C-alpha cells in the first residue's frame, strides 16, 4: 500500500514550512484579484446591494431574517426564495463601515475572504493527502507538496473571478468559509485515546452548527454534511468497498470483518442526517410559498417536454462546467437566453461532451471504490466528493434552477478538481518525467493568475463586463440587453437602440428589452412604435406592471386617455404598491381636469413612497393653481418636513406663501431654492415677482435682470421687467411735482 511519502516524491514541487506555505498561498490569492478592489457595483449588485433596503440602517434588523437575498419578503410570490441572511448581514456591515454605497469596502472584504479560504485549503488538502491522521509524535516541519500545489491551484483558479470580483459572490465565499470550517471541525470528531477510538460529539455538533451557518450564507452550504459523511466512511473508518464485496460474496459476516462500524460511525452519521433533515425542514418552512418560478429563458432544458432532451442537455451542462474548470478561458457573466442552444437530436456532435465526461467520471469512480491502493481510493474518493457533492444543488436533479451554467457555483467544486489535478500530475510525472510535468505546473501557476487579473479588470465596470460576454455568447439576448441598458444609462440612447433591437431579434419574447426600447422611443417622440412594442410586451406577459405603466404614458401622449387610464389601473392591479404609476395616473387626471382624482392618485404615491418629490410638487402646484392656497400651504409644509433639501418643493411652497402675502417667509424659501439651484431662471424670476408685489422694487429689478440673463427668451419675465422699469421711471417725476 502506497503512503503519503510516495505521493510526495511524485509531485513536481518544492517543500515549504507551514508559515511560508500559508504566506505564499495568501499572496497568490491576493495578487490574482487585488486589481478588482476599485471596481464599481456591476450586474446583480444593483439588486442585491444598491436597491436592497435591508442594508440601510433604517430597516429593522429582524427584516434580514424575513427577506430573501434581494430584499423581497419570502412570503411574496415575487421572491427568489434565496435565503442568505448572514451574507446580507455582512453587506449591511460593509455599508455601515463604508458610510454608504462605496464599492471599495465591499470588494476588499471579498478579496480578504478568498485569501482566508485559500489559506484554510492548505489544512484541508493536508488532511486529505495525509489520510486524515498524522503521527502525534512526529513534528510536521513541511506542508505536503501535494497540498501546497492544490491550494495554490485553488487560490489562482480563474473560474473564481465572479465570486471574488463580483460583490454578489460574497455568498459563495462565506459559504465556502463555513464549509471548510465545518469539514475541519468534523475531522477532529474521531480521536485516539490510549490506542482506542473515541467519538467527540462536540466536534460533530459544532460541524453541524457551522454547516447551518454555511447554509445561511448560501443554500449550497448544506452539502458539507455529505462531505463529512463521505470523509467519515472512507477516510476515518477506511471503508474498502472491494473487501466488503468480497466478504459479502463469501458470506463472511463475522463482526470483526466489519470493524469500521465499531468506530462510532453510525452514531455520527445519524447526527449528520438529523442535522440535515432539521435544516431542510426549517429552510422549507421559512421559504413559505414554495420554490421560485423560473422561465424557459432562464433554464430552457428544464422546460423541454421530452425527458430524453432534458437528460441529455443537463449532462451537456455538466460537461461545460467541467470544461470551465479544466480550461477557464471562456468566461461569461451569464449563460442563459440562447447562449447554449438545446441539443434536440442524438446526431448533434455536442453529445460527445457528456459522453467524454461520464467516461472519465466512471473511470475515476471505479478506481476510487475498487483500487487495491488505499491512498488512491482515499484521494479519488474525496476529490470526487468535493467535485460532485457541492455541485448537486445546481444540477437540476432535485429541483429546477434559474440558470444554465454559473461560474459562481464552481467555487467549492473546484476544491475537488484541484485535488484530482494534483493527483493526476503525480501519475503523469512517473510516465513523462520531471521536466515536462514541471513546465506544465509552472505554466498553469503563471497563466492562471494572469487570466484572473485580466478577468478581474473586466468585472470592474458593466461596460467592460458586458462587452466581454459578446465574444463568448454572441447569441445571448441578455448580453445584448445589458449592453443596451448600460449605454442608455450613460445617455447613449441611439447606440442602445441597436442592442435592444438585437436582443429582441434573438429572443422575440424578451419583454424587458421591449419595455426599455419602448421607453427610449417614447422619449424620442416615436410614439407609435413605442406603443406597438409595449403592447406586444403586455400581451406576452400580462402581469408586467412596468410595461403597462409605460404603455399608459405613451397612450396619454397620443391623447388616448381612456386607454391610458385602463393601462395605469392594470399596472396597479398587478402591482399594488406602485407609486410611480399612481403619479402618472394623477398626471392623466390633471390633464382631464379631474382634480380630486389627481390629488388622490398623488396622495397614494406619497403614501407608498414618502420621498416622491414629483407627486408632492404636483399636489402643491395643482392646489395653488385652483386657488386652494391654505391646503397647498399645508401640503407644502408636510412635504418639506420629509424632503427639506428638495429645491422644487421649496420653490413651489415659496410661490404659495407669496400669494398668501407671507412675504418674509416666502423670501427665505426663494433664497434657499436659489442657493440649491442657482442656474434656474424661474427661481430668480419668481423671487423678482415677490419683491415687485412687496414693493421692494430695486431688489425686484436685480432678480429680473439675473433671470433674463439666465433665460433671455422668457417673455413673461421681460414683460414684468418693463412694467417695473416704467414704475421706477415714474417715481422721480412724482417726487418733483
XYZ file of C-alpha atoms in Angstrom:
737
model
C 0.000 0.000 0.000
C 1.354 3.412 -1.056
C 1.995 6.107 1.512
C 1.745 9.866 1.527
C 5.535 9.963 1.277
C 5.267 8.048 -2.005
C 2.938 10.686 -3.387
C 5.265 13.445 -2.175
C 8.068 12.060 -4.334
C 5.801 12.081 -7.387
C 4.632 15.704 -7.117
C 6.920 18.074 -9.063
C 7.009 20.815 -6.471
C 9.015 22.136 -3.526
C 8.780 21.857 0.258
C 7.853 24.853 2.418
C 7.106 25.226 6.101
C 3.525 25.879 7.231
C 4.203 29.568 7.797
C 5.737 30.194 4.379
C 3.185 27.957 2.644
C 0.316 29.953 4.073
C 2.006 33.196 3.188
C 2.616 32.036 -0.379
C -0.966 30.836 -0.905
C -2.385 34.014 0.623
C -0.099 36.159 -1.514
C -1.107 34.371 -4.731
C -4.804 34.609 -3.830
C -4.473 38.337 -3.118
C -2.368 39.135 -6.177
C -4.819 37.473 -8.566
C -7.785 39.614 -7.577
C -6.240 42.719 -5.983
C -6.977 44.842 -9.053
C -10.725 44.370 -8.501
C -10.667 46.449 -5.292
C -11.637 49.696 -7.051
C -14.322 48.207 -9.272
C -17.875 49.515 -9.426
C -21.095 47.792 -8.455
C -21.978 45.685 -11.501
C -24.731 43.399 -12.793
C -26.614 41.730 -9.890
C -25.009 44.139 -7.379
C -27.690 46.670 -8.306
C -30.458 44.475 -6.871
C -28.542 42.745 -4.069
C -26.803 45.877 -2.755
C -27.768 49.210 -4.343
C -31.550 48.685 -4.292
C -31.635 46.380 -1.257
C -33.212 48.273 1.635
C -32.063 45.602 4.092
C -28.607 47.218 4.015
C -29.933 50.531 5.318
C -29.788 51.492 8.954
C -33.466 52.460 8.986
C -34.511 48.898 8.063
C -35.226 46.845 11.211
C -32.597 44.187 11.845
C -35.261 41.492 12.089
C -36.230 42.077 8.429
C -32.974 40.438 7.334
C -34.388 37.133 8.611
C -37.736 37.595 6.862
C -36.497 38.651 3.422
C -34.672 36.886 0.619
C -31.201 37.754 -0.666
C -32.608 40.583 -2.801
C -34.628 42.250 -0.040
C -38.034 40.831 -1.034
C -40.331 39.268 1.543
C -40.027 35.481 1.452
C -43.811 35.210 1.646
C -44.165 37.164 -1.606
C -44.774 35.309 -4.854
C -42.145 37.588 -6.409
C -39.459 36.309 -4.032
C -36.481 34.471 -5.472
C -36.503 32.293 -2.292
C -32.733 32.588 -1.920
C -32.458 32.810 1.873
C -28.992 34.138 2.806
C -29.375 36.394 5.859
C -25.758 36.061 7.038
C -24.494 37.255 3.665
C -26.895 40.209 3.704
C -25.729 40.959 7.255
C -22.128 41.278 6.017
C -23.369 43.607 3.243
C -25.072 45.704 5.902
C -21.854 45.818 7.938
C -19.883 46.817 4.816
C -22.445 49.541 4.117
C -22.151 50.875 7.678
C -18.348 50.773 7.745
C -18.050 52.445 4.346
C -20.610 55.094 5.273
C -22.814 54.277 2.299
C -22.617 52.676 -1.113
C -18.856 52.824 -1.654
C -17.790 49.695 -3.562
C -14.143 49.652 -2.403
C -15.043 48.386 1.062
C -17.275 45.666 -0.389
C -14.585 44.488 -2.817
C -11.830 44.423 -0.192
C -13.865 42.114 2.044
C -14.386 39.720 -0.886
C -10.662 39.649 -1.624
C -9.813 39.019 2.046
C -12.391 36.234 2.283
C -10.904 34.483 -0.745
C -7.435 34.743 0.792
C -8.682 33.221 4.078
C -10.470 30.365 2.316
C -7.405 29.660 0.156
C -5.110 29.525 3.195
C -7.529 27.201 5.024
C -7.495 24.955 1.971
C -3.908 24.110 2.888
C -5.231 22.392 6.021
C -7.982 20.651 4.064
C -5.624 19.326 1.395
C -3.002 18.345 4.004
C -5.672 16.385 5.835
C -6.883 14.625 2.697
C -3.491 13.795 1.230
C -2.234 12.557 4.634
C -5.203 10.294 5.163
C -6.955 12.309 7.876
C -4.450 11.458 10.619
C -0.835 12.033 11.471
C 1.599 10.672 13.987
C 1.438 12.964 17.021
C 4.923 12.054 17.993
C 6.297 13.344 14.762
C 6.508 17.068 14.300
C 5.491 18.016 10.769
C 8.031 20.516 9.523
C 6.785 20.939 5.967
C 3.368 21.166 4.327
C 2.834 18.215 1.939
C 3.858 19.221 -1.563
C 0.608 17.882 -2.984
C -1.387 20.005 -0.515
C 0.624 23.136 -1.339
C 0.211 22.656 -5.090
C -3.542 22.008 -4.738
C -4.010 25.079 -2.534
C -2.099 27.269 -4.993
C -4.181 25.976 -7.898
C -7.335 26.756 -5.921
C -6.112 30.244 -4.976
C -5.395 31.242 -8.584
C -8.170 29.471 -10.491
C -9.794 31.973 -12.917
C -13.269 30.458 -12.503
C -13.331 32.122 -9.063
C -13.286 35.614 -10.567
C -17.057 36.031 -10.499
C -17.189 35.174 -6.796
C -14.307 37.458 -5.806
C -14.634 40.409 -8.204
C -18.448 40.429 -8.152
C -19.887 41.544 -4.817
C -22.806 39.116 -5.058
C -20.170 36.365 -4.951
C -19.816 37.165 -1.239
C -22.454 34.461 -0.667
C -20.226 31.787 -2.224
C -17.126 32.970 -0.363
C -18.830 32.983 3.042
C -20.477 29.656 2.327
C -17.087 28.159 1.400
C -15.523 29.569 4.568
C -18.067 27.886 6.841
C -17.983 24.695 4.773
C -14.219 24.463 5.253
C -14.515 25.180 8.988
C -17.252 22.567 9.337
C -15.169 19.987 7.474
C -12.032 20.687 9.513
C -14.076 20.547 12.709
C -15.629 17.227 11.754
C -12.180 15.777 11.052
C -11.500 16.081 14.794
C -14.588 14.067 15.732
C -12.716 10.751 15.903
C -9.895 10.768 18.440
C -7.455 8.085 19.530
C -7.040 7.903 23.318
C -4.829 5.148 24.795
C -4.954 3.274 21.474
C -8.767 3.273 21.471
C -11.062 5.168 19.123
C -13.484 7.654 20.729
C -16.075 9.948 19.170
C -16.098 13.593 20.220
C -19.727 14.627 19.813
C -18.737 18.230 20.494
C -16.928 18.395 17.156
C -19.780 16.637 15.351
C -22.331 19.085 16.725
C -20.042 22.043 16.048
C -19.634 20.926 12.437
C -23.443 20.777 12.098
C -23.777 24.309 13.507
C -21.126 25.550 11.076
C -22.964 23.756 8.252
C -26.140 25.621 9.222
C -24.203 28.896 9.116
C -22.870 27.958 5.673
C -26.440 27.337 4.547
C -27.482 30.761 5.879
C -24.814 32.245 3.596
C -25.872 30.196 0.579
C -28.055 27.136 0.122
C -25.109 25.103 -1.186
C -23.665 25.058 2.353
C -25.786 22.089 3.464
C -23.763 19.820 1.175
C -20.869 19.866 3.664
C -22.825 17.311 5.691
C -22.480 14.941 2.748
C -18.763 15.694 2.503
C -18.352 14.990 6.210
C -20.183 11.685 5.846
C -18.011 10.592 2.907
C -14.878 11.611 4.820
C -16.016 9.642 7.857
C -16.816 6.473 5.923
C -13.846 6.359 3.568
C -11.099 8.195 5.477
C -11.767 7.916 9.217
C -13.298 4.415 9.077
C -11.285 3.416 5.983
C -14.107 1.501 4.304
C -12.791 -0.704 1.498
C -15.612 -1.451 -0.921
C -13.656 -4.183 -2.676
C -13.081 -6.061 0.577
C -16.712 -5.640 1.658
C -17.998 -7.030 -1.631
C -15.636 -9.971 -1.424
C -16.718 -10.732 2.155
C -20.399 -10.498 1.233
C -19.831 -12.797 -1.712
C -18.130 -15.298 0.592
C -20.885 -14.816 3.177
C -18.350 -13.795 5.749
C -20.472 -11.869 8.272
C -18.265 -12.037 11.322
C -18.277 -8.725 13.267
C -14.503 -8.449 13.094
C -14.703 -8.085 9.343
C -16.946 -5.030 9.654
C -14.848 -3.311 12.291
C -15.450 0.125 10.792
C -18.949 0.025 12.302
C -17.430 -0.171 15.783
C -15.805 3.248 15.494
C -18.991 5.159 16.268
C -19.752 5.636 12.567
C -23.491 5.009 12.834
C -23.944 7.477 15.697
C -22.024 10.206 13.848
C -23.893 9.625 10.593
C -27.191 9.666 12.488
C -26.338 13.081 13.922
C -25.392 14.367 10.478
C -28.630 13.032 8.980
C -30.729 14.529 11.792
C -28.973 17.869 11.378
C -29.544 17.836 7.620
C -33.239 16.955 7.938
C -33.685 19.676 10.563
C -32.008 22.281 8.360
C -34.113 21.335 5.336
C -37.323 21.438 7.389
C -36.553 24.903 8.771
C -35.466 26.123 5.342
C -38.667 24.873 3.695
C -40.798 26.384 6.466
C -39.119 29.774 6.044
C -39.484 29.649 2.257
C -43.252 29.727 2.722
C -44.920 29.713 -0.698
C -42.846 27.009 -2.341
C -39.973 27.131 -4.817
C -39.415 30.186 -7.037
C -40.891 30.325 -10.525
C -38.388 30.406 -13.380
C -38.979 30.784 -17.115
C -37.734 28.862 -20.129
C -35.231 31.625 -20.939
C -33.551 31.082 -17.548
C -33.164 27.333 -17.949
C -34.530 26.110 -21.305
C -33.577 22.450 -20.796
C -35.783 22.145 -17.719
C -38.832 23.174 -19.807
C -38.214 20.656 -22.606
C -41.175 18.289 -22.994
C -39.030 15.245 -23.740
C -37.362 13.586 -20.773
C -34.550 12.428 -23.065
C -33.878 16.012 -24.220
C -33.795 17.199 -20.619
C -31.378 14.462 -19.536
C -29.043 14.976 -22.495
C -28.899 18.752 -22.013
C -28.427 18.536 -18.257
C -25.452 16.282 -18.857
C -24.158 18.651 -21.520
C -24.325 21.452 -18.954
C -22.302 19.274 -16.554
C -19.649 18.805 -19.224
C -19.495 22.579 -19.799
C -18.944 23.113 -16.079
C -16.169 20.545 -16.214
C -14.616 22.324 -19.173
C -14.687 25.663 -17.305
C -12.684 24.027 -14.516
C -10.286 22.415 -16.960
C -9.915 25.374 -19.333
C -11.229 28.598 -17.754
C -10.632 30.833 -20.740
C -14.205 31.342 -21.961
C -15.861 33.047 -19.009
C -19.187 34.876 -19.150
C -21.330 36.665 -16.567
C -24.470 34.965 -17.921
C -25.005 31.788 -19.942
C -28.778 31.909 -20.484
C -31.050 33.109 -23.319
C -29.699 31.219 -26.292
C -26.063 31.225 -25.220
C -26.133 27.409 -25.221
C -28.632 26.084 -27.801
C -30.505 22.937 -26.788
C -29.365 19.534 -28.035
C -32.517 18.104 -29.635
C -31.107 15.185 -31.585
C -28.726 12.303 -30.948
C -26.969 13.308 -34.177
C -25.769 16.546 -32.567
C -21.969 16.291 -32.278
C -22.038 18.045 -28.894
C -23.394 14.856 -27.361
C -19.790 13.617 -27.299
C -19.019 16.076 -24.492
C -21.222 14.436 -21.810
C -20.100 11.031 -23.075
C -16.467 12.021 -22.505
C -17.329 13.473 -19.092
C -19.013 10.311 -17.850
C -16.283 8.106 -19.307
C -13.769 9.989 -17.149
C -16.018 10.093 -14.085
C -16.860 6.395 -14.212
C -13.187 5.575 -14.582
C -12.306 7.680 -11.556
C -15.219 6.281 -9.554
C -14.171 2.723 -10.287
C -10.625 3.436 -9.109
C -11.957 5.313 -6.074
C -14.049 2.356 -4.955
C -12.126 -0.703 -6.080
C -8.445 0.202 -6.280
C -6.188 -2.001 -4.163
C -4.169 1.109 -3.271
C -5.608 2.750 -0.150
C -4.080 6.107 -0.939
C -5.615 6.098 -4.433
C -9.017 5.207 -3.012
C -8.827 7.970 -0.413
C -7.650 10.756 -2.732
C -10.001 9.910 -5.589
C -12.993 9.421 -3.299
C -12.535 12.755 -1.553
C -11.584 14.517 -4.780
C -14.768 13.281 -6.471
C -16.730 14.032 -3.304
C -15.665 17.671 -3.283
C -16.180 17.889 -7.049
C -19.690 16.410 -7.159
C -21.455 16.850 -3.806
C -21.305 20.713 -3.597
C -22.487 20.843 -7.218
C -25.639 18.785 -6.606
C -27.910 21.775 -5.718
C -27.083 23.284 -9.142
C -27.547 20.039 -11.057
C -31.348 20.229 -11.690
C -31.638 16.743 -10.152
C -33.690 17.777 -7.119
C -35.326 20.994 -8.311
C -35.234 23.401 -11.242
C -32.534 26.072 -11.001
C -32.672 29.539 -12.558
C -29.578 29.314 -14.747
C -27.878 27.171 -17.380
C -24.248 27.498 -16.322
C -22.998 29.695 -13.480
C -19.300 30.070 -12.720
C -20.042 31.059 -9.112
C -21.374 27.591 -8.222
C -17.979 26.092 -9.119
C -16.144 27.764 -6.238
C -16.479 24.742 -3.917
C -16.379 22.005 -6.607
C -13.031 23.426 -7.734
C -11.576 22.041 -4.468
C -12.147 18.530 -5.801
C -10.858 19.492 -9.227
C -7.599 20.870 -7.805
C -7.112 17.725 -5.732
C -7.718 15.430 -8.713
C -5.480 17.565 -10.924
C -2.613 17.345 -8.451
C -3.039 13.591 -8.167
C -3.120 13.336 -11.966
C 0.118 15.303 -12.208
C 1.770 12.898 -9.798
C 0.785 9.956 -12.013
C 1.830 11.640 -15.244
C 5.117 12.575 -13.587
C 6.030 8.897 -13.448
C 5.258 8.393 -17.117
C 6.541 11.555 -18.804
C 9.308 12.653 -16.497
C 10.097 15.599 -14.333
C 10.748 18.346 -16.869
C 7.523 18.169 -18.887
C 5.230 17.993 -15.872
C 7.131 20.732 -14.035
C 6.781 23.027 -17.057
C 3.041 22.339 -17.206
C 2.581 23.043 -13.480
C 4.603 26.242 -13.564
C 2.817 27.252 -16.750
C -0.559 26.962 -15.019
C 0.681 28.885 -11.976
C 1.690 31.702 -14.334
C -1.241 31.627 -16.792
C -3.986 31.252 -14.193
C -3.033 34.423 -12.256
C -2.683 36.399 -15.485
C -6.126 35.231 -16.571
C -7.519 36.164 -13.127
C -6.071 39.672 -13.342
C -7.421 40.207 -16.851
C -10.859 38.864 -15.961
C -10.978 40.854 -12.694
C -10.395 44.008 -14.698
C -13.414 43.148 -16.863
C -15.545 42.901 -13.721
C -14.625 46.470 -12.709
C -17.341 48.078 -14.835
C -20.533 46.954 -16.523
C -19.332 48.315 -19.855
C -16.260 46.033 -19.840
C -18.129 43.071 -18.341
C -20.983 43.101 -20.832
C -18.755 43.704 -23.861
C -16.521 40.790 -22.839
C -19.547 38.481 -22.942
C -20.144 39.141 -26.648
C -17.028 37.161 -27.555
C -18.241 34.158 -25.539
C -22.017 34.276 -26.044
C -22.900 36.366 -29.139
C -26.312 34.636 -29.300
C -27.201 35.551 -25.717
C -30.078 38.049 -25.815
C -29.418 39.069 -22.204
C -25.876 40.163 -23.104
C -27.200 42.495 -25.816
C -29.917 43.708 -23.443
C -27.416 44.543 -20.700
C -25.117 46.361 -23.121
C -28.104 48.365 -24.329
C -29.185 49.166 -20.778
C -25.657 50.259 -19.855
C -25.480 52.533 -22.916
C -28.901 54.022 -22.144
C -27.886 54.714 -18.546
C -24.889 56.615 -19.895
C -27.109 58.683 -22.192
C -26.090 56.920 -25.419
C -29.639 56.136 -26.465
C -29.025 55.801 -30.196
C -26.415 53.088 -29.592
C -28.658 51.434 -27.001
C -31.484 51.069 -29.549
C -29.290 48.868 -31.752
C -28.558 46.411 -28.923
C -32.159 46.335 -27.691
C -33.341 45.519 -31.210
C -30.781 42.703 -31.460
C -31.897 41.325 -28.088
C -35.497 41.228 -29.340
C -34.406 39.607 -32.602
C -32.577 36.865 -30.707
C -35.463 36.418 -28.272
C -38.772 37.675 -29.728
C -40.426 37.252 -26.306
C -37.906 39.376 -24.393
C -40.408 41.687 -22.719
C -37.837 43.646 -20.691
C -35.984 44.596 -23.881
C -39.293 45.649 -25.459
C -40.123 47.770 -22.411
C -36.745 49.537 -22.359
C -36.731 50.099 -26.118
C -40.288 51.423 -25.908
C -39.170 53.903 -23.237
C -36.334 55.225 -25.411
C -38.607 55.560 -28.446
C -41.159 57.362 -26.254
C -38.505 59.900 -25.245
C -37.536 60.314 -28.919
C -41.228 61.004 -29.681
C -41.545 57.856 -31.818
C -44.787 57.120 -30.026
C -46.480 54.702 -32.417
C -43.581 52.221 -32.499
C -43.234 52.588 -28.728
C -46.930 51.758 -28.343
C -46.557 48.708 -30.585
C -43.596 47.361 -28.577
C -45.189 47.933 -25.182
C -48.481 46.414 -26.319
C -46.599 43.344 -27.511
C -44.787 43.116 -24.155
C -48.005 43.098 -22.108
C -49.615 40.618 -24.494
C -46.714 38.224 -23.834
C -46.570 38.858 -20.084
C -49.924 40.147 -18.905
C -48.705 40.928 -15.358
C -45.751 43.089 -16.484
C -46.675 46.187 -14.466
C -43.829 48.423 -15.673
C -44.780 47.830 -19.321
C -48.444 48.598 -18.560
C -47.439 51.881 -16.913
C -45.161 52.881 -19.790
C -47.883 51.957 -22.266
C -50.215 54.274 -20.341
C -47.674 57.123 -20.613
C -47.441 56.637 -24.399
C -51.240 56.447 -24.767
C -51.575 59.625 -22.714
C -49.126 61.370 -25.055
C -51.206 60.140 -28.017
C -54.371 61.604 -26.369
C -55.789 58.084 -25.926
C -56.984 58.966 -22.443
C -59.399 56.103 -21.774
C -56.853 53.507 -22.908
C -54.168 55.203 -20.809
C -56.354 55.073 -17.690
C -57.023 51.353 -18.258
C -53.290 50.684 -18.673
C -52.425 52.527 -15.446
C -55.135 50.711 -13.483
C -53.982 47.349 -14.903
C -50.430 48.091 -13.782
C -51.705 48.859 -10.268
C -53.830 45.710 -10.333
C -50.737 43.556 -10.750
C -48.501 45.685 -8.535
C -50.450 47.175 -5.679
C -47.587 49.258 -4.283
C -46.587 51.192 -7.388
C -46.020 54.881 -6.502
C -44.700 55.887 -9.935
C -47.822 54.520 -11.590
C -50.072 56.451 -9.191
C -48.035 59.561 -10.033
C -48.574 59.118 -13.774
C -52.244 58.317 -13.233
C -52.508 61.609 -11.343
C -50.956 63.453 -14.275
C -53.577 61.916 -16.588
C -56.405 63.015 -14.284
C -54.903 66.512 -14.050
C -54.846 66.754 -17.872
C -58.539 65.765 -17.869
C -59.311 68.371 -15.152
C -60.346 65.590 -12.764
C -58.632 67.432 -9.940
C -59.856 65.366 -6.984
C -58.885 62.112 -8.717
C -55.465 63.605 -9.481
C -54.932 64.648 -5.868
C -55.993 61.202 -4.606
C -53.603 59.464 -7.005
C -50.694 61.675 -5.983
C -51.555 61.220 -2.313
C -51.393 57.430 -2.850
C -47.982 57.872 -4.479
C -46.642 59.807 -1.471
C -48.184 57.326 0.954
C -46.355 54.444 -0.759
C -43.191 56.475 -1.294
C -42.953 59.440 1.120
C -39.903 60.780 -0.772
C -41.801 61.011 -4.096
C -40.846 64.612 -4.850
C -42.762 64.930 -8.127
C -46.048 63.798 -6.570
C -45.686 66.252 -3.671
C -44.789 69.067 -6.034
C -47.703 68.402 -8.369
C -50.154 68.452 -5.454
C -48.838 71.843 -4.322
C -48.975 73.282 -7.845
C -52.485 71.948 -8.565
C -53.884 73.322 -5.302
C -52.089 76.613 -5.937
C -53.496 76.914 -9.475
C -57.031 76.144 -8.298
C -56.866 78.807 -5.565
C -56.696 76.424 -2.594
C -53.783 78.281 -1.013
C -54.348 77.103 2.575
C -54.408 73.437 1.510
C -51.457 73.978 -0.820
C -49.500 75.524 2.063
C -50.348 72.584 4.365
C -49.254 70.042 1.739
C -46.094 72.041 1.044
C -45.090 72.151 4.709
C -45.764 68.411 5.056
C -43.593 67.709 2.012
C -40.808 69.997 3.268
C -40.529 68.025 6.519
C -39.845 64.870 4.526
C -37.704 66.494 1.828
C -36.086 69.558 3.455
C -33.466 69.965 0.699
C -35.705 69.487 -2.349
C -35.434 72.822 -4.192
C -38.527 72.219 -6.350
C -40.750 71.777 -3.278
C -39.110 74.771 -1.578
C -39.808 76.850 -4.707
C -43.447 75.739 -5.009
C -44.148 76.460 -1.336
C -42.462 79.871 -1.694
C -44.874 80.703 -4.542
C -47.867 79.723 -2.387
C -46.677 81.801 0.568
C -46.030 84.775 -1.709
C -49.607 84.661 -2.996
C -50.789 84.417 0.631
C -48.807 87.651 1.289
C -46.443 85.917 3.708
C -43.610 87.770 2.046
C -40.827 87.336 4.583
C -41.146 83.562 4.829
C -41.620 83.311 1.070
C -38.429 85.338 0.507
C -36.434 82.967 2.738
C -37.668 79.930 0.820
C -36.929 81.512 -2.579
C -33.373 82.279 -1.458
C -32.945 78.670 -0.225
C -34.158 77.353 -3.579
C -31.772 79.666 -5.465
C -28.866 78.642 -3.243
C -29.562 74.995 -4.095
C -30.176 75.595 -7.801
C -28.657 78.984 -8.768
C -28.955 78.421 -12.538
C -32.775 78.319 -12.580
C -34.143 81.421 -14.332
C -37.665 80.812 -12.987
C -36.433 80.825 -9.383
C -34.871 84.284 -9.814
C -37.843 85.497 -11.836
C -40.445 84.463 -9.262
C -38.401 85.995 -6.443
C -38.402 89.198 -8.507
C -42.219 88.986 -8.760
C -42.377 88.582 -4.962
C -40.261 91.709 -4.435
C -42.365 93.507 -7.053
C -45.558 92.741 -5.104
C -43.832 93.522 -1.812
C -42.777 96.937 -3.065
C -39.041 96.267 -2.846
C -38.516 97.418 -6.398
C -34.728 97.655 -6.560
C -34.393 94.023 -5.459
C -37.112 93.085 -7.942
C -35.124 94.794 -10.720
C -31.950 92.953 -9.693
C -33.540 89.490 -9.840
C -35.460 90.226 -13.065
C -32.137 91.060 -14.704
C -30.489 87.876 -13.384
C -33.446 85.837 -14.626
C -33.302 87.390 -18.116
C -29.578 86.773 -18.275
C -30.132 83.087 -17.486
C -33.061 82.794 -19.922
C -33.264 85.656 -22.467
C -36.305 84.033 -24.162
C -38.636 84.285 -21.124
C -41.295 86.693 -22.417
C -43.190 86.864 -19.115
C -40.096 88.000 -17.248
C -39.378 90.682 -19.881
C -42.940 91.969 -19.649
C -42.792 92.187 -15.842
C -39.371 93.856 -16.041
C -40.668 96.502 -18.441
C -43.618 97.228 -16.137
C -41.198 97.602 -13.228
C -38.949 99.938 -15.212
C -41.873 102.201 -16.100
C -42.878 102.253 -12.453
C -39.326 103.123 -11.383
C -39.121 105.843 -14.065
C -42.300 107.417 -12.764
C -41.125 107.637 -9.149
C -38.712 110.644 -9.587
C -41.353 112.520 -11.575
C -43.853 112.159 -8.741
C -41.291 113.438 -6.245
C -40.544 116.514 -8.465
C -44.191 117.517 -8.848
